[in-house]
mmCIF file of C-alpha atoms in Angstrom:
data_model
loop_
_atom_site.group_PDB
_atom_site.id
_atom_site.type_symbol
_atom_site.label_atom_id
_atom_site.label_comp_id
_atom_site.label_asym_id
_atom_site.label_seq_id
_atom_site.Cartn_x
_atom_site.Cartn_y
_atom_site.Cartn_z
ATOM 1 C CA MET D 1246 117.074 54.539 122.175
ATOM 2 C CA ILE D 1247 118.483 52.299 119.476
ATOM 3 C CA VAL D 1248 117.971 52.760 115.732
ATOM 4 C CA SER D 1249 116.097 49.612 114.753
ATOM 5 C CA LYS D 1250 115.227 50.297 111.120
ATOM 6 C CA ILE D 1251 115.866 52.819 108.333
ATOM 7 C CA THR D 1252 113.603 52.907 105.272
ATOM 8 C CA PRO D 1253 113.535 55.242 102.252
ATOM 9 C CA GLN D 1254 110.389 57.283 101.782
ATOM 10 C CA LYS D 1255 108.413 56.331 98.690
ATOM 11 C CA LYS D 1256 107.179 59.803 97.755
ATOM 12 C CA ASN D 1257 110.172 61.884 98.858
ATOM 13 C CA LYS D 1258 113.329 60.673 97.185
ATOM 14 C CA GLY D 1259 116.364 61.385 99.316
ATOM 15 C CA ARG D 1260 114.523 61.219 102.642
ATOM 16 C CA TYR D 1261 114.515 58.340 105.113
ATOM 17 C CA ASN D 1262 112.275 57.245 107.964
ATOM 18 C CA ILE D 1263 114.071 56.366 111.187
ATOM 19 C CA TYR D 1264 112.577 53.803 113.592
ATOM 20 C CA THR D 1265 113.834 53.256 117.131
ATOM 21 C CA PHE D 1266 113.509 50.567 119.783
ATOM 22 C CA ASP D 1267 113.283 51.571 123.444
ATOM 23 C CA GLY D 1268 113.590 48.096 124.892
ATOM 24 C CA GLN D 1269 109.887 47.358 124.693
ATOM 25 C CA LYS D 1270 108.626 48.326 121.257
ATOM 26 C CA GLU D 1271 109.725 49.613 117.890
ATOM 27 C CA GLU D 1272 108.184 52.865 116.620
ATOM 28 C CA TYR D 1273 108.684 55.587 114.020
ATOM 29 C CA ALA D 1274 110.866 58.328 115.466
ATOM 30 C CA PHE D 1275 111.556 60.913 112.747
ATOM 31 C CA SER D 1276 112.629 61.353 109.126
ATOM 32 C CA VAL D 1277 115.846 62.841 107.795
ATOM 33 C CA ASP D 1278 117.474 64.108 104.627
ATOM 34 C CA GLU D 1279 120.068 61.814 103.048
ATOM 35 C CA HIS D 1280 122.811 64.345 103.795
ATOM 36 C CA VAL D 1281 121.887 64.312 107.495
ATOM 37 C CA LEU D 1282 121.687 60.523 107.474
ATOM 38 C CA VAL D 1283 125.280 60.320 106.257
ATOM 39 C CA SER D 1284 126.570 63.191 108.413
ATOM 40 C CA PHE D 1285 125.368 61.578 111.631
ATOM 41 C CA GLN D 1286 126.264 58.065 110.452
ATOM 42 C CA LEU D 1287 122.773 56.847 111.214
ATOM 43 C CA LYS D 1288 122.474 53.079 110.864
ATOM 44 C CA LYS D 1289 120.745 50.136 112.448
ATOM 45 C CA GLY D 1290 121.991 49.547 115.978
ATOM 46 C CA LYS D 1291 123.214 53.114 116.578
ATOM 47 C CA GLU D 1292 122.314 54.447 120.015
ATOM 48 C CA LEU D 1293 120.746 57.905 120.186
ATOM 49 C CA THR D 1294 120.217 60.218 123.138
ATOM 50 C CA SER D 1295 117.494 62.875 123.331
ATOM 51 C CA PHE D 1296 120.178 65.484 122.651
ATOM 52 C CA ASP D 1297 121.333 63.543 119.548
ATOM 53 C CA ILE D 1298 117.783 63.519 118.180
ATOM 54 C CA GLN D 1299 117.362 67.265 118.778
ATOM 55 C CA GLU D 1300 120.630 67.991 116.957
ATOM 56 C CA ILE D 1301 119.700 65.664 114.078
ATOM 57 C CA GLN D 1302 116.301 67.315 113.668
ATOM 58 C CA TYR D 1303 117.884 70.772 113.879
ATOM 59 C CA GLN D 1304 120.298 69.933 111.049
ATOM 60 C CA ASP D 1305 117.476 68.323 109.088
ATOM 61 C CA GLN D 1306 115.467 71.548 109.319
ATOM 62 C CA ILE D 1307 118.453 73.407 107.899
ATOM 63 C CA ARG D 1308 118.625 70.976 104.982
ATOM 64 C CA LYS D 1309 114.894 71.309 104.425
ATOM 65 C CA GLY D 1310 115.207 75.092 104.338
ATOM 66 C CA ILE D 1311 118.103 74.921 101.872
ATOM 67 C CA HIS D 1312 116.167 72.618 99.528
ATOM 68 C CA LEU D 1313 113.056 74.820 99.646
ATOM 69 C CA ALA D 1314 115.078 77.949 98.980
ATOM 70 C CA ALA D 1315 117.059 76.341 96.156
ATOM 71 C CA ASN D 1316 113.835 75.421 94.372
ATOM 72 C CA TYR D 1317 112.456 78.911 95.004
ATOM 73 C CA LEU D 1318 115.586 80.397 93.451
ATOM 74 C CA THR D 1319 115.444 78.344 90.258
ATOM 75 C CA ALA D 1320 112.877 80.632 88.604
ATOM 76 C CA ARG D 1321 114.878 83.848 89.047
ATOM 77 C CA MET D 1322 117.219 85.714 91.352
ATOM 78 C CA ARG D 1323 115.783 86.668 94.739
ATOM 79 C CA SER D 1324 116.954 88.972 97.474
ATOM 80 C CA ARG D 1325 117.919 87.649 100.897
ATOM 81 C CA ASP D 1326 114.794 89.201 102.393
ATOM 82 C CA GLU D 1327 112.541 87.624 99.746
ATOM 83 C CA VAL D 1328 114.005 84.197 100.512
ATOM 84 C CA LYS D 1329 113.605 84.811 104.242
ATOM 85 C CA GLN D 1330 109.926 85.714 103.870
ATOM 86 C CA PHE D 1331 109.354 82.664 101.663
ATOM 87 C CA LEU D 1332 110.917 80.317 104.222
ATOM 88 C CA LEU D 1333 108.868 81.843 107.027
ATOM 89 C CA GLN D 1334 105.729 81.122 104.996
ATOM 90 C CA LYS D 1335 106.953 77.536 104.639
ATOM 91 C CA GLU D 1336 107.139 77.375 108.440
ATOM 92 C CA ILE D 1337 110.905 77.085 108.699
ATOM 93 C CA GLU D 1338 111.563 77.839 112.346
ATOM 94 C CA GLU D 1339 113.176 81.122 113.343
ATOM 95 C CA ALA D 1340 115.812 79.167 115.262
ATOM 96 C CA VAL D 1341 117.234 77.694 112.029
ATOM 97 C CA LEU D 1342 116.355 80.450 109.569
ATOM 98 C CA GLU D 1343 119.555 82.483 109.905
ATOM 99 C CA GLU D 1344 121.634 79.328 109.598
ATOM 100 C CA VAL D 1345 119.821 78.452 106.373
ATOM 101 C CA LEU D 1346 120.384 81.941 104.970
ATOM 102 C CA HIS D 1347 124.050 81.789 105.964
ATOM 103 C CA HIS D 1348 124.503 78.534 104.028
ATOM 104 C CA LEU D 1349 122.692 79.979 101.000
ATOM 105 C CA GLU D 1350 125.012 82.983 100.980
ATOM 106 C CA GLU D 1351 128.027 80.718 101.455
ATOM 107 C CA TYR D 1352 126.973 78.633 98.429
ATOM 108 C CA ASN D 1353 126.320 81.871 96.446
ATOM 109 C CA TYR D 1354 122.621 81.112 96.060
ATOM 110 C CA ILE D 1355 121.966 84.570 97.510
ATOM 111 C CA LYS D 1356 124.060 87.562 96.453
ATOM 112 C CA ASP D 1357 122.249 90.823 97.170
ATOM 113 C CA ASP D 1358 124.928 92.959 95.507
ATOM 114 C CA GLU D 1359 124.557 91.079 92.209
ATOM 115 C CA TYR D 1360 120.782 91.005 92.630
ATOM 116 C CA ALA D 1361 120.721 94.820 92.893
ATOM 117 C CA VAL D 1362 122.825 95.224 89.732
ATOM 118 C CA ALA D 1363 120.659 92.787 87.765
ATOM 119 C CA PHE D 1364 117.475 94.480 89.016
ATOM 120 C CA VAL D 1365 118.665 97.943 87.952
ATOM 121 C CA LYS D 1366 119.808 96.740 84.525
ATOM 122 C CA THR D 1367 116.547 94.904 83.862
ATOM 123 C CA TYR D 1368 114.245 97.806 84.735
ATOM 124 C CA MET D 1369 116.516 100.392 83.132
ATOM 125 C CA GLU D 1370 116.595 98.518 79.823
ATOM 126 C CA THR D 1371 113.141 96.941 79.597
ATOM 127 C CA SER D 1372 110.676 99.152 81.480
ATOM 128 C CA ASP D 1373 109.453 102.744 81.690
ATOM 129 C CA LYS D 1374 110.642 103.070 85.321
ATOM 130 C CA GLY D 1375 113.120 105.655 86.531
ATOM 131 C CA PRO D 1376 115.831 105.412 89.222
ATOM 132 C CA VAL D 1377 113.645 106.756 92.030
ATOM 133 C CA TRP D 1378 111.115 103.953 91.506
ATOM 134 C CA ILE D 1379 113.867 101.332 91.172
ATOM 135 C CA THR D 1380 115.564 102.499 94.369
ATOM 136 C CA ALA D 1381 112.287 102.309 96.292
ATOM 137 C CA ARG D 1382 111.628 98.752 95.091
ATOM 138 C CA LEU D 1383 115.119 97.606 96.080
ATOM 139 C CA LYS D 1384 114.607 99.041 99.562
ATOM 140 C CA GLU D 1385 111.323 97.144 99.819
ATOM 141 C CA LYS D 1386 113.205 93.965 98.971
ATOM 142 C CA GLY D 1387 115.546 94.525 101.890
ATOM 143 C CA ILE D 1388 118.664 95.327 99.857
ATOM 144 C CA ARG D 1389 121.354 97.139 101.832
ATOM 145 C CA SER D 1390 121.879 100.833 101.047
ATOM 146 C CA GLU D 1391 125.471 100.423 99.884
ATOM 147 C CA TYR D 1392 124.414 97.798 97.332
ATOM 148 C CA ILE D 1393 121.578 100.014 96.089
ATOM 149 C CA GLU D 1394 123.817 103.069 95.744
ATOM 150 C CA LYS D 1395 126.442 101.153 93.787
ATOM 151 C CA ALA D 1396 123.897 99.516 91.481
ATOM 152 C CA ILE D 1397 121.841 102.663 90.808
ATOM 153 C CA ASP D 1398 125.026 104.404 89.604
ATOM 154 C CA LEU D 1399 124.557 102.353 86.439
ATOM 155 C CA PHE D 1400 121.488 104.479 85.719
ATOM 156 C CA THR D 1401 123.478 107.596 84.864
ATOM 157 C CA GLU D 1402 121.860 111.012 84.496
ATOM 158 C CA GLU D 1403 122.650 110.938 80.787
ATOM 159 C CA ARG D 1404 120.854 107.585 80.445
ATOM 160 C CA GLU D 1405 117.924 108.876 82.506
ATOM 161 C CA ILE D 1406 117.539 111.984 80.315
ATOM 162 C CA GLU D 1407 117.755 109.892 77.152
ATOM 163 C CA LYS D 1408 115.086 107.525 78.424
ATOM 164 C CA ALA D 1409 112.817 110.348 79.621
ATOM 165 C CA VAL D 1410 113.027 112.082 76.227
ATOM 166 C CA ALA D 1411 112.090 108.842 74.455
ATOM 167 C CA LEU D 1412 109.093 108.335 76.756
ATOM 168 C CA ILE D 1413 107.946 111.932 76.319
ATOM 169 C CA GLU D 1414 107.953 111.592 72.542
ATOM 170 C CA LYS D 1415 106.213 108.221 72.761
ATOM 171 C CA TRP D 1416 103.495 109.257 75.212
ATOM 172 C CA SER D 1417 102.810 112.663 73.671
ATOM 173 C CA THR D 1418 101.137 111.015 70.670
ATOM 174 C CA GLY D 1419 98.312 109.928 72.967
ATOM 175 C CA LEU D 1420 97.736 113.482 74.202
ATOM 176 C CA ALA D 1421 96.682 115.047 70.910
ATOM 177 C CA LYS D 1422 93.588 116.691 72.399
ATOM 178 C CA TYR D 1423 95.682 118.812 74.780
ATOM 179 C CA SER D 1424 97.669 121.978 74.188
ATOM 180 C CA THR D 1425 101.465 121.761 74.251
ATOM 181 C CA VAL D 1426 101.507 123.369 77.699
ATOM 182 C CA GLU D 1427 99.045 120.802 79.072
ATOM 183 C CA LYS D 1428 100.927 117.983 77.407
ATOM 184 C CA LYS D 1429 104.123 119.018 79.148
ATOM 185 C CA GLN D 1430 102.391 119.199 82.514
ATOM 186 C CA LYS D 1431 100.791 115.781 82.114
ATOM 187 C CA LEU D 1432 104.031 114.233 80.899
ATOM 188 C CA TYR D 1433 105.920 115.784 83.810
ATOM 189 C CA GLU D 1434 103.455 114.265 86.303
ATOM 190 C CA LYS D 1435 103.579 110.870 84.597
ATOM 191 C CA LEU D 1436 107.373 110.766 84.647
ATOM 192 C CA VAL D 1437 107.395 111.666 88.337
ATOM 193 C CA GLN D 1438 105.041 108.748 88.981
ATOM 194 C CA LYS D 1439 107.360 106.486 87.005
ATOM 195 C CA GLY D 1440 110.267 107.418 89.251
ATOM 196 C CA PHE D 1441 112.239 109.977 87.266
ATOM 197 C CA GLN D 1442 113.976 112.852 89.030
ATOM 198 C CA SER D 1443 112.370 116.282 88.711
ATOM 199 C CA SER D 1444 115.586 117.939 87.528
ATOM 200 C CA VAL D 1445 115.992 115.322 84.808
ATOM 201 C CA ILE D 1446 112.365 115.655 83.679
ATOM 202 C CA SER D 1447 112.798 119.408 83.211
ATOM 203 C CA ILE D 1448 115.868 118.840 81.043
ATOM 204 C CA ALA D 1449 114.113 116.114 79.037
ATOM 205 C CA LEU D 1450 111.101 118.328 78.376
ATOM 206 C CA GLU D 1451 113.443 120.950 76.958
ATOM 207 C CA GLU D 1452 115.289 118.411 74.801
ATOM 208 C CA ALA D 1453 112.216 116.617 73.469
ATOM 209 C CA ASP D 1454 110.996 117.405 69.966
ATOM 210 C CA TRP D 1455 108.168 119.923 70.330
ATOM 211 C CA SER D 1456 108.068 120.970 66.682
ATOM 212 C CA PRO D 1457 104.629 122.547 66.395
ATOM 213 C CA ASP D 1458 102.112 120.568 64.413
ATOM 214 C CA GLN D 1459 99.598 123.197 63.376
ATOM 215 C CA ASP D 1460 96.904 120.685 62.438
ATOM 216 C CA GLU D 1461 97.266 118.807 65.700
ATOM 217 C CA GLU D 1462 97.198 121.989 67.787
ATOM 218 C CA TRP D 1463 94.158 123.259 65.864
ATOM 219 C CA ASN D 1464 92.308 119.959 66.303
ATOM 220 C CA ALA D 1465 93.080 120.091 70.024
ATOM 221 C CA ILE D 1466 91.736 123.619 70.477
ATOM 222 C CA VAL D 1467 88.612 122.740 68.496
ATOM 223 C CA LYS D 1468 87.886 119.794 70.790
ATOM 224 C CA GLN D 1469 88.477 121.814 73.938
ATOM 225 C CA GLY D 1470 86.824 124.920 72.534
ATOM 226 C CA GLU D 1471 83.610 123.176 71.466
ATOM 227 C CA LYS D 1472 83.131 121.859 74.987
ATOM 228 C CA ALA D 1473 83.781 125.298 76.480
ATOM 229 C CA TRP D 1474 81.472 126.991 73.969
ATOM 230 C CA SER D 1475 78.673 124.640 74.929
ATOM 231 C CA ARG D 1476 79.396 124.909 78.671
ATOM 232 C CA TYR D 1477 79.486 128.711 78.727
ATOM 233 C CA GLY D 1478 76.677 129.225 76.229
ATOM 234 C CA GLY D 1479 78.835 131.054 73.713
ATOM 235 C CA ASP D 1480 80.223 133.550 76.252
ATOM 236 C CA THR D 1481 83.377 134.467 74.314
ATOM 237 C CA LEU D 1482 85.216 135.943 77.326
ATOM 238 C CA LYS D 1483 84.763 132.815 79.418
ATOM 239 C CA VAL D 1484 85.695 130.583 76.478
ATOM 240 C CA LYS D 1485 88.869 132.628 75.899
ATOM 241 C CA GLN D 1486 89.801 132.420 79.571
ATOM 242 C CA PHE D 1487 89.180 128.676 79.591
ATOM 243 C CA LEU D 1488 91.333 128.036 76.510
ATOM 244 C CA TYR D 1489 94.075 130.320 77.802
ATOM 245 C CA ARG D 1490 94.191 128.359 81.067
ATOM 246 C CA LYS D 1491 94.552 125.233 78.963
ATOM 247 C CA GLY D 1492 97.734 126.662 77.510
ATOM 248 C CA PHE D 1493 96.651 127.481 73.964
ATOM 249 C CA ASP D 1494 98.278 130.301 72.012
ATOM 250 C CA LEU D 1495 96.293 133.570 71.964
ATOM 251 C CA ASP D 1496 96.337 133.787 68.170
ATOM 252 C CA LEU D 1497 94.888 130.296 67.944
ATOM 253 C CA ILE D 1498 92.221 131.181 70.516
ATOM 254 C CA GLU D 1499 91.233 134.278 68.554
ATOM 255 C CA ARG D 1500 91.001 132.208 65.393
ATOM 256 C CA PHE D 1501 88.714 129.682 67.091
ATOM 257 C CA ILE D 1502 86.461 132.398 68.561
ATOM 258 C CA HIS D 1503 86.256 134.160 65.208
ATOM 259 C CA GLU D 1504 85.215 130.966 63.407
ATOM 260 C CA LYS D 1505 82.591 130.169 66.059
ATOM 261 C CA GLU D 1506 81.138 133.653 65.753
ATOM 262 C CA GLU D 1507 81.063 133.287 61.958
ATOM 263 C CA GLU D 1508 79.097 130.036 62.370
ATOM 264 C CA ASP D 1509 76.529 131.775 64.539
#
């Protein structure tokens, strides 16, 4: 086949339509990226074999994949696996996918080691997530273990304790209706869910400011105690057992029971 005509596409700048003549008629054959056009020295009168066309289209698919990925990467950094999944959704063929990813890594569009470091720094400094959660997310994104281990070292134990203490003191203000014991348990569970290490949480709970606020503790036992008093019909033993299980101090429990009995 002979290239009979080359025309630029109107809607896709940088792409060209290739027409060929087989000795009987001229017809549209395929389209190519400008880079491929130049690389293969495509011009009017050039003879192409079936193998030439396959190779041209193969290289054009690579260019298409690179362009798609480059646009995808403009918003933010992405991991190699994220880019791979994106290109698969865009129907980039498996046969060219690895070649596309290789070029992206060669051009430094994809750098999983730097991605891991940036990911750890971002979540360490701007979120309430701990290193366990961050590590799990990096694994989901297909980051290699050695990159994860090196990056997560930035989240030192000292930094993790400091962050956990700050979160404990922040979140505890929303747990006013609970006893100190219950608060600690709920905060422990919440920090585990956020990806903090158990050993670190225990240290943070010890370091956090638990200066007793008598008014707050009294208000909490009143709220819990009123419910228990109503539930157990004023059965003082059951109310005491309930409040004790909730972690309230025995002296405070006795004070509450005494005041309820005085009311009656």
